[in-house]
Amino acid sequence: MSERLIFVTGNVNKLKEVKKILSDDGQPIEIDSRSLDIPEIQGTTQEVARDKCRRAAELIGGPCITEDTALCFTALNGLPGPYVKYFMESIGHEGLNNMLVGFPTKAAWALCTFAYSAGPGTEPIVFEGRTDGLIVPARGPKVFGWDAVFEPDGTGLTYAEMPDLQKNKLSHRYKALEKLRAYLQALPTEASTV
Amino acid sequence: MSERLIFVTGNVNKLKEVKKILSDDGQPIEIDSRSLDIPEIQGTTQEVARDKCRRAAELIGGPCITEDTALCFTALNGLPGPYVKYFMESIGHEGLNNMLVGFPTKAAWALCTFAYSAGPGTEPIVFEGRTDGLIVPARGPKVFGWDAVFEPDGTGLTYAEMPDLQKNKLSHRYKALEKLRAYLQALPTEASTV
């Protein structure tokens, strides 16, 4: 492919994080970012991701990656899942905990879905990363989404309490990005296809 | 308009109910139905309704109406709202009650949104009907969605326990359809526009 890969995001910090992880082993994958307002559909996390990536590729007219995050409660069979952002906006950290008061388990998993499209008309490929944990009363800085109420299993710390280095090595986003990186690095490069 | 109005639904009972209410005062509005698989977007109930109606009009190539139902919990600032079908499928009547155990209010409102488009490229018009009530442990037949856990204020009965006639006069769907009917009856008829 001759065009540069575009990561669809309006979030500078996310772009930085993705660039860093995609360059981690000394074989950097070059990406740019673009902020696009793409409506997301309702459905499973995979359906949501594929649809968004498909539309992004059409708008961009070239290869792109998109990212979606879900927070899935075991007690709710995976919900709120892709809709967690609306719950977070509406009822905050305390509300997310309160939703689980009536259920015996506070288990949850954080799910990151990256989707890659080689360009318009190409079926997106999906890369998932999952981290299991618990929903707990908020601890740590509350600046980044629901990070303060999610405690990955075996850590004793919420995402919000962790140093970046620790979070990056076990986060759902990191796991999904590792898979995406392996895939992108195995693609034929421009040089080898000329 | 020369084409017949299409109500987008795969549900024969819904078509019957809508036909009945749209013919209630002796000035019947003729409609057909068509089952279409249209992905719904995430967003507010109005955004979801408008987008679906817009797509339906494009697929049908003529005037159409679509219908969306939401169940909005006061404790969750209106959620699960348009996503209630996923919660109902995942955790059922008991789960919907359990989600509210940790909150002081069990108040909720049922919201019906009809959208009408005059045809492709025409901005849909939205008609909302709202019925306030409480989320209660299931009573009555459990066959129709979340009807068994929603008790409209002042009735002492859940939707599922009510005779059709009583439900039809106070339901969120009836209130929205009444507005839609008034609008459609005020539209110029074929005869008057020829």
Coordinates of C-alpha atoms in Angstrom, one line a residue:
Chain A
M1 CA 0.0 0.0 0.0
S2 CA 1.3 3.4 -0.9
E3 CA -0.8 5.5 1.5
R4 CA 0.2 6.1 5.1
L5 CA -1.8 4.3 7.7
I6 CA -4.3 6.5 9.5
F7 CA -5.4 5.9 13.1
V8 CA -8.9 7.4 13.6
T9 CA -8.8 9.4 16.8
G10 CA -9.2 12.9 18.1
N11 CA -7.3 12.0 21.2
V12 CA -3.6 13.1 21.1
N13 CA -2.7 10.9 24.1
K14 CA -4.2 7.8 22.5
L15 CA -2.2 8.5 19.3
K16 CA 1.0 8.8 21.4
E17 CA 0.3 5.6 23.2
V18 CA -0.5 3.7 20.0
K19 CA 2.6 5.1 18.3
K20 CA 4.7 4.0 21.2
I21 CA 3.5 0.5 21.4
L22 CA 3.6 0.0 17.6
S23 CA 7.3 1.0 17.7
D24 CA 8.2 -1.0 20.8
D25 CA 10.5 -3.6 19.2
G26 CA 12.5 -1.4 17.0
Q27 CA 10.5 -2.0 13.8
P28 CA 8.3 1.1 13.9
I29 CA 5.0 1.2 12.1
E30 CA 4.4 4.8 10.9
I31 CA 0.9 6.2 11.4
D32 CA -0.8 9.5 11.3
S33 CA -4.1 10.3 13.0
R34 CA -7.3 11.9 11.9
S35 CA -10.3 12.9 13.9
L36 CA -13.5 11.7 12.2
D37 CA -17.1 11.9 13.5
I38 CA -18.4 8.4 12.7
P39 CA -21.7 7.3 14.2
E40 CA -21.3 3.9 16.0
I41 CA -23.9 1.2 15.5
Q42 CA -25.5 -0.8 18.3
G43 CA -24.5 -4.5 18.5
T44 CA -21.7 -6.7 19.7
T45 CA -18.3 -5.2 20.2
Q46 CA -17.1 -6.8 17.0
E47 CA -20.0 -5.5 15.0
V48 CA -19.5 -2.0 16.3
A49 CA -15.8 -2.1 15.5
R50 CA -16.1 -3.6 12.0
D51 CA -18.8 -1.1 11.0
K52 CA -16.8 1.9 12.3
C53 CA -13.6 0.8 10.5
R54 CA -15.5 0.1 7.3
R55 CA -17.0 3.6 7.3
A56 CA -13.6 5.2 8.3
A57 CA -11.9 3.5 5.3
E58 CA -14.5 4.9 3.0
L59 CA -14.2 8.4 4.4
I60 CA -10.4 8.3 4.4
G61 CA -10.0 6.5 1.1
G62 CA -7.1 4.4 2.3
P63 CA -5.9 2.1 5.1
C64 CA -6.9 2.9 8.6
I65 CA -7.3 1.6 12.1
T66 CA -10.0 2.3 14.6
E67 CA -10.3 1.5 18.3
D68 CA -13.2 0.7 20.6
T69 CA -13.3 0.1 24.3
A70 CA -15.9 -1.8 26.3
L71 CA -16.3 -2.5 30.0
C72 CA -18.2 -5.8 30.4
F73 CA -19.8 -6.8 33.8
T74 CA -20.0 -10.5 34.4
A75 CA -23.3 -10.1 36.3
L76 CA -24.8 -8.3 33.2
N77 CA -23.5 -11.0 30.8
G78 CA -21.1 -8.5 29.2
L79 CA -23.1 -5.3 29.4
P80 CA -22.8 -2.3 29.5
G81 CA -20.0 -3.4 27.1
P82 CA -19.8 -1.0 24.1
Y83 CA -22.4 1.3 25.8
V84 CA -20.2 1.9 28.9
K85 CA -19.3 5.5 27.8
Y86 CA -23.0 6.5 28.1
F87 CA -23.2 5.0 31.6
M88 CA -20.0 6.6 32.7
E89 CA -21.2 10.0 31.4
S90 CA -24.7 9.5 33.0
I91 CA -23.9 8.0 36.4
G92 CA -20.2 8.2 36.9
H93 CA -17.9 6.0 39.0
E94 CA -20.3 5.7 41.9
G95 CA -23.2 4.7 39.6
L96 CA -21.2 2.0 37.9
N97 CA -20.6 0.4 41.4
N98 CA -24.3 0.9 42.4
M99 CA -25.5 -1.0 39.3
L100 CA -23.8 -4.1 40.7
V101 CA -25.1 -3.8 44.4
G102 CA -27.9 -6.3 43.6
F103 CA -25.7 -8.9 42.0
P104 CA -23.4 -11.4 43.7
T105 CA -20.4 -10.9 41.5
K106 CA -18.5 -7.6 40.8
A107 CA -16.3 -9.4 38.2
A108 CA -15.8 -7.6 34.9
W109 CA -13.5 -7.5 31.9
A110 CA -12.1 -4.6 30.0
L111 CA -12.1 -5.2 26.2
C112 CA -10.2 -3.3 23.6
T113 CA -11.0 -3.9 19.9
F114 CA -8.7 -2.5 17.2
A115 CA -10.0 -2.9 13.6
Y116 CA -7.8 -2.6 10.6
S117 CA -9.0 -2.0 7.0
A118 CA -6.6 -2.0 4.1
G119 CA -8.9 0.5 2.4
P120 CA -12.5 1.1 1.1
G121 CA -14.3 -2.1 0.3
T122 CA -11.9 -4.2 2.3
E123 CA -13.4 -6.3 5.1
P124 CA -11.9 -5.0 8.4
I125 CA -9.8 -7.4 10.6
V126 CA -10.4 -7.3 14.3
F127 CA -7.8 -7.6 17.1
E128 CA -9.1 -8.0 20.7
G129 CA -7.4 -7.5 24.0
R130 CA -9.1 -8.5 27.2
T131 CA -8.1 -7.9 30.8
D132 CA -10.2 -9.5 33.7
G133 CA -10.8 -7.8 37.0
L134 CA -13.3 -6.3 39.4
I135 CA -15.5 -3.2 39.6
V136 CA -14.5 -1.4 42.9
P137 CA -15.2 1.9 44.5
A138 CA -13.1 4.6 42.7
R139 CA -9.4 4.8 43.7
G140 CA -6.8 6.9 42.1
P141 CA -7.1 9.9 39.8
K142 CA -10.5 10.1 38.1
V143 CA -9.4 11.8 34.9
F144 CA -9.4 8.9 32.5
G145 CA -12.9 7.3 32.0
W146 CA -13.6 4.4 34.3
D147 CA -10.0 3.6 35.1
A148 CA -10.5 4.4 38.7
V149 CA -13.2 1.7 39.2
F150 CA -11.5 -1.2 37.4
E151 CA -9.0 -3.4 39.3
P152 CA -7.3 -6.0 37.1
D153 CA -7.0 -9.4 38.8
G154 CA -4.0 -10.0 40.9
T155 CA -2.8 -6.4 41.0
G156 CA -4.5 -4.9 44.0
L157 CA -4.5 -1.6 42.1
T158 CA -7.0 0.1 39.9
Y159 CA -5.9 1.2 36.4
A160 CA -5.9 4.7 37.7
E161 CA -3.6 3.9 40.6
M162 CA -1.0 2.1 38.4
P163 CA 2.2 3.7 37.0
D164 CA 1.9 3.9 33.2
L165 CA 4.5 1.3 32.6
Q166 CA 2.6 -1.3 34.7
K167 CA -0.7 -0.5 33.1
N168 CA 0.7 -0.6 29.6
K169 CA 1.9 -4.1 30.1
L170 CA -1.3 -5.6 31.3
S171 CA -4.0 -3.4 29.8
H172 CA -6.7 -4.6 27.4
R173 CA -5.5 -1.9 24.9
Y174 CA -1.9 -3.1 25.1
K175 CA -2.9 -6.7 24.4
A176 CA -5.0 -5.7 21.4
L177 CA -2.2 -3.5 20.1
E178 CA 0.3 -6.3 20.4
K179 CA -1.8 -8.4 18.1
L180 CA -2.3 -5.5 15.7
R181 CA 1.4 -4.9 15.6
A182 CA 2.2 -8.5 14.9
Y183 CA -0.2 -8.4 12.0
L184 CA 1.0 -5.1 10.5
Q185 CA 4.7 -6.1 10.8
A186 CA 3.9 -9.2 8.8
L187 CA 2.3 -7.2 5.9
P188 CA 4.5 -6.8 2.8
T189 CA 6.2 -3.4 3.1
E190 CA 6.1 -0.9 0.2
A191 CA 9.7 -1.6 -0.7
S192 CA 9.1 -5.3 -1.0
T193 CA 6.0 -4.9 -3.1
V194 CA 7.6 -2.5 -5.6
Chain B
M1 CA -47.6 11.6 -2.2
S2 CA -48.6 8.8 -4.5
E3 CA -46.9 5.8 -2.8
R4 CA -48.5 4.0 0.1
L5 CA -47.0 4.6 3.5
I6 CA -44.8 1.8 4.8
F7 CA -44.5 1.0 8.5
V8 CA -41.1 -0.7 8.9
T9 CA -41.6 -3.7 11.2
G10 CA -41.4 -7.5 11.0
N11 CA -43.9 -7.8 13.9
V12 CA -47.4 -8.6 12.7
N13 CA -48.9 -7.6 16.1
K14 CA -47.3 -4.2 16.1
L15 CA -48.6 -3.6 12.6
K16 CA -52.1 -4.5 13.7
E17 CA -51.9 -2.3 16.8
V18 CA -50.6 0.7 14.7
K19 CA -53.3 0.2 12.0
K20 CA -56.0 0.1 14.7
I21 CA -54.9 3.3 16.4
L22 CA -54.3 5.1 13.1
S23 CA -57.9 4.3 12.1
D24 CA -59.5 5.0 15.5
D25 CA -61.5 8.1 14.7
G26 CA -63.0 7.0 11.4
Q27 CA -60.5 8.7 9.2
P28 CA -58.3 5.7 8.5
I29 CA -54.7 6.1 7.4
E30 CA -53.7 3.3 5.1
I31 CA -50.4 1.6 5.7
D32 CA -48.5 -1.5 4.7
S33 CA -45.6 -3.0 6.4
R34 CA -42.1 -4.2 5.4
S35 CA -39.5 -6.0 7.4
L36 CA -36.1 -4.4 7.0
D37 CA -32.9 -5.2 8.8
I38 CA -31.5 -1.7 9.5
P39 CA -28.6 -1.3 11.9
E40 CA -29.4 1.2 14.7
I41 CA -26.9 3.7 15.7
Q42 CA -25.8 4.6 19.3
G43 CA -27.0 7.9 20.7
T44 CA -30.0 9.6 22.1
T45 CA -33.4 8.1 21.4
Q46 CA -34.1 10.9 18.9
E47 CA -30.8 10.4 17.1
V48 CA -31.4 6.6 16.9
A49 CA -35.0 7.2 15.5
R50 CA -34.1 9.8 12.9
D51 CA -31.1 7.8 11.6
K52 CA -33.2 4.6 11.3
C53 CA -36.1 6.4 9.5
R54 CA -33.7 8.1 7.1
R55 CA -32.1 4.8 6.1
A56 CA -35.5 3.1 5.8
A57 CA -36.8 5.9 3.4
E58 CA -33.7 5.3 1.3
L59 CA -34.2 1.6 1.1
I60 CA -37.9 1.8 0.5
G61 CA -37.7 4.8 -1.9
G62 CA -40.9 6.3 -0.5
P63 CA -42.7 7.5 2.6
C64 CA -42.3 5.4 5.7
I65 CA -42.6 5.3 9.5
T66 CA -40.3 3.6 12.0
E67 CA -40.8 2.9 15.7
D68 CA -38.4 2.7 18.6
T69 CA -39.0 1.9 22.2
A70 CA -36.8 2.8 25.2
L71 CA -37.1 2.1 28.9
C72 CA -35.4 4.9 30.9
F73 CA -34.5 4.5 34.6
T74 CA -34.5 7.8 36.6
A75 CA -31.6 6.5 38.7
L76 CA -29.5 6.0 35.6
N77 CA -30.4 9.4 34.1
G78 CA -32.4 7.8 31.3
L79 CA -30.4 4.7 30.7
P80 CA -30.6 1.9 29.6
G81 CA -32.9 3.9 27.3
P82 CA -32.5 2.8 23.7
Y83 CA -30.3 -0.1 24.8
V84 CA -32.9 -1.8 27.0
K85 CA -33.5 -4.6 24.5
Y86 CA -29.9 -5.8 25.1
F87 CA -30.3 -5.7 28.9
M88 CA -33.7 -7.5 28.6
E89 CA -32.1 -10.2 26.5
S90 CA -29.0 -10.5 28.7
I91 CA -30.4 -10.4 32.2
G92 CA -34.2 -10.6 31.9
H93 CA -36.9 -9.2 34.2
E94 CA -35.0 -10.1 37.4
G95 CA -31.8 -8.5 36.2
L96 CA -33.6 -5.2 35.3
N97 CA -34.8 -5.1 38.9
N98 CA -31.4 -6.0 40.3
M99 CA -29.7 -3.1 38.5
L100 CA -31.7 -0.7 40.7
V101 CA -31.1 -2.4 44.1
G102 CA -28.3 0.1 44.8
F103 CA -30.3 3.2 44.0
P104 CA -32.9 5.0 46.0
T105 CA -35.5 5.4 43.2
K106 CA -37.1 2.7 41.1
A107 CA -38.8 5.4 39.0
A108 CA -38.7 4.9 35.2
W109 CA -40.4 6.1 32.0
A110 CA -41.3 4.2 28.9
L111 CA -40.6 6.2 25.7
C112 CA -41.9 5.5 22.3
T113 CA -40.5 7.3 19.3
F114 CA -42.2 7.2 15.9
A115 CA -40.4 8.8 13.0
Y116 CA -41.9 9.7 9.7
S117 CA -40.1 10.4 6.5
A118 CA -41.9 11.7 3.4
G119 CA -39.2 9.9 1.3
P120 CA -35.5 9.7 0.6
G121 CA -33.6 12.8 1.4
T122 CA -36.4 14.2 3.6
E123 CA -35.5 14.9 7.2
P124 CA -37.6 12.6 9.4
I125 CA -40.1 14.1 11.9
V126 CA -40.2 12.6 15.3
F127 CA -43.3 11.9 17.6
E128 CA -42.7 10.9 21.2
G129 CA -44.9 9.3 23.7
R130 CA -43.9 9.0 27.4
T131 CA -45.5 7.1 30.2
D132 CA -44.1 7.4 33.8
G133 CA -44.0 4.6 36.2
L134 CA -41.9 2.2 38.4
I135 CA -39.7 -0.8 37.8
V136 CA -41.2 -3.6 39.9
P137 CA -40.6 -7.4 40.3
A138 CA -42.3 -9.1 37.3
R139 CA -46.1 -9.6 37.5
G140 CA -48.4 -10.8 34.7
P141 CA -47.5 -12.7 31.5
K142 CA -43.8 -12.4 30.6
V143 CA -44.3 -12.8 26.8
F144 CA -43.9 -9.2 25.7
G145 CA -40.5 -7.6 26.4
W146 CA -40.3 -5.8 29.7
D147 CA -44.1 -5.2 30.1
A148 CA -44.1 -7.4 33.3
V149 CA -41.7 -5.1 35.2
F150 CA -43.2 -1.7 34.3
E151 CA -46.0 -0.3 36.4
P152 CA -47.4 3.0 35.1
D153 CA -48.1 5.5 37.8
G154 CA -51.5 5.4 39.4
T155 CA -52.5 2.1 37.9
G156 CA -51.3 -0.5 40.5
L157 CA -50.9 -2.9 37.5
T158 CA -47.9 -3.7 35.2
Y159 CA -48.4 -3.3 31.5
A160 CA -48.4 -7.1 31.4
E161 CA -51.3 -7.3 33.8
M162 CA -53.5 -4.8 32.0
P163 CA -56.3 -5.5 29.6
D164 CA -55.4 -4.4 26.1
L165 CA -57.9 -1.6 26.2
Q166 CA -56.5 -0.1 29.4
K167 CA -52.9 -0.4 28.2
N168 CA -53.6 1.1 24.8
K169 CA -55.1 4.2 26.3
L170 CA -52.1 5.1 28.5
S171 CA -49.2 3.4 26.8
H172 CA -46.1 5.3 25.6
R173 CA -46.8 3.8 22.1
Y174 CA -50.4 5.0 22.1
K175 CA -49.4 8.6 23.0
A176 CA -46.8 8.7 20.3
L177 CA -49.2 7.2 17.7
E178 CA -51.8 9.8 18.6
K179 CA -49.3 12.6 17.7
L180 CA -48.4 10.7 14.5
R181 CA -52.0 10.3 13.5
A182 CA -52.8 14.0 14.0
Y183 CA -49.8 14.9 11.8
L184 CA -50.7 12.4 9.0
Q185 CA -54.3 13.4 9.0
A186 CA -53.3 17.0 8.5
L187 CA -51.1 16.2 5.5
P188 CA -52.6 17.1 2.1
T189 CA -54.2 13.9 0.6
E190 CA -53.5 12.7 -2.9
A191 CA -56.8 14.1 -4.1
S192 CA -56.2 17.6 -2.8
T193 CA -52.6 17.8 -4.2
V194 CA -53.6 16.6 -7.7

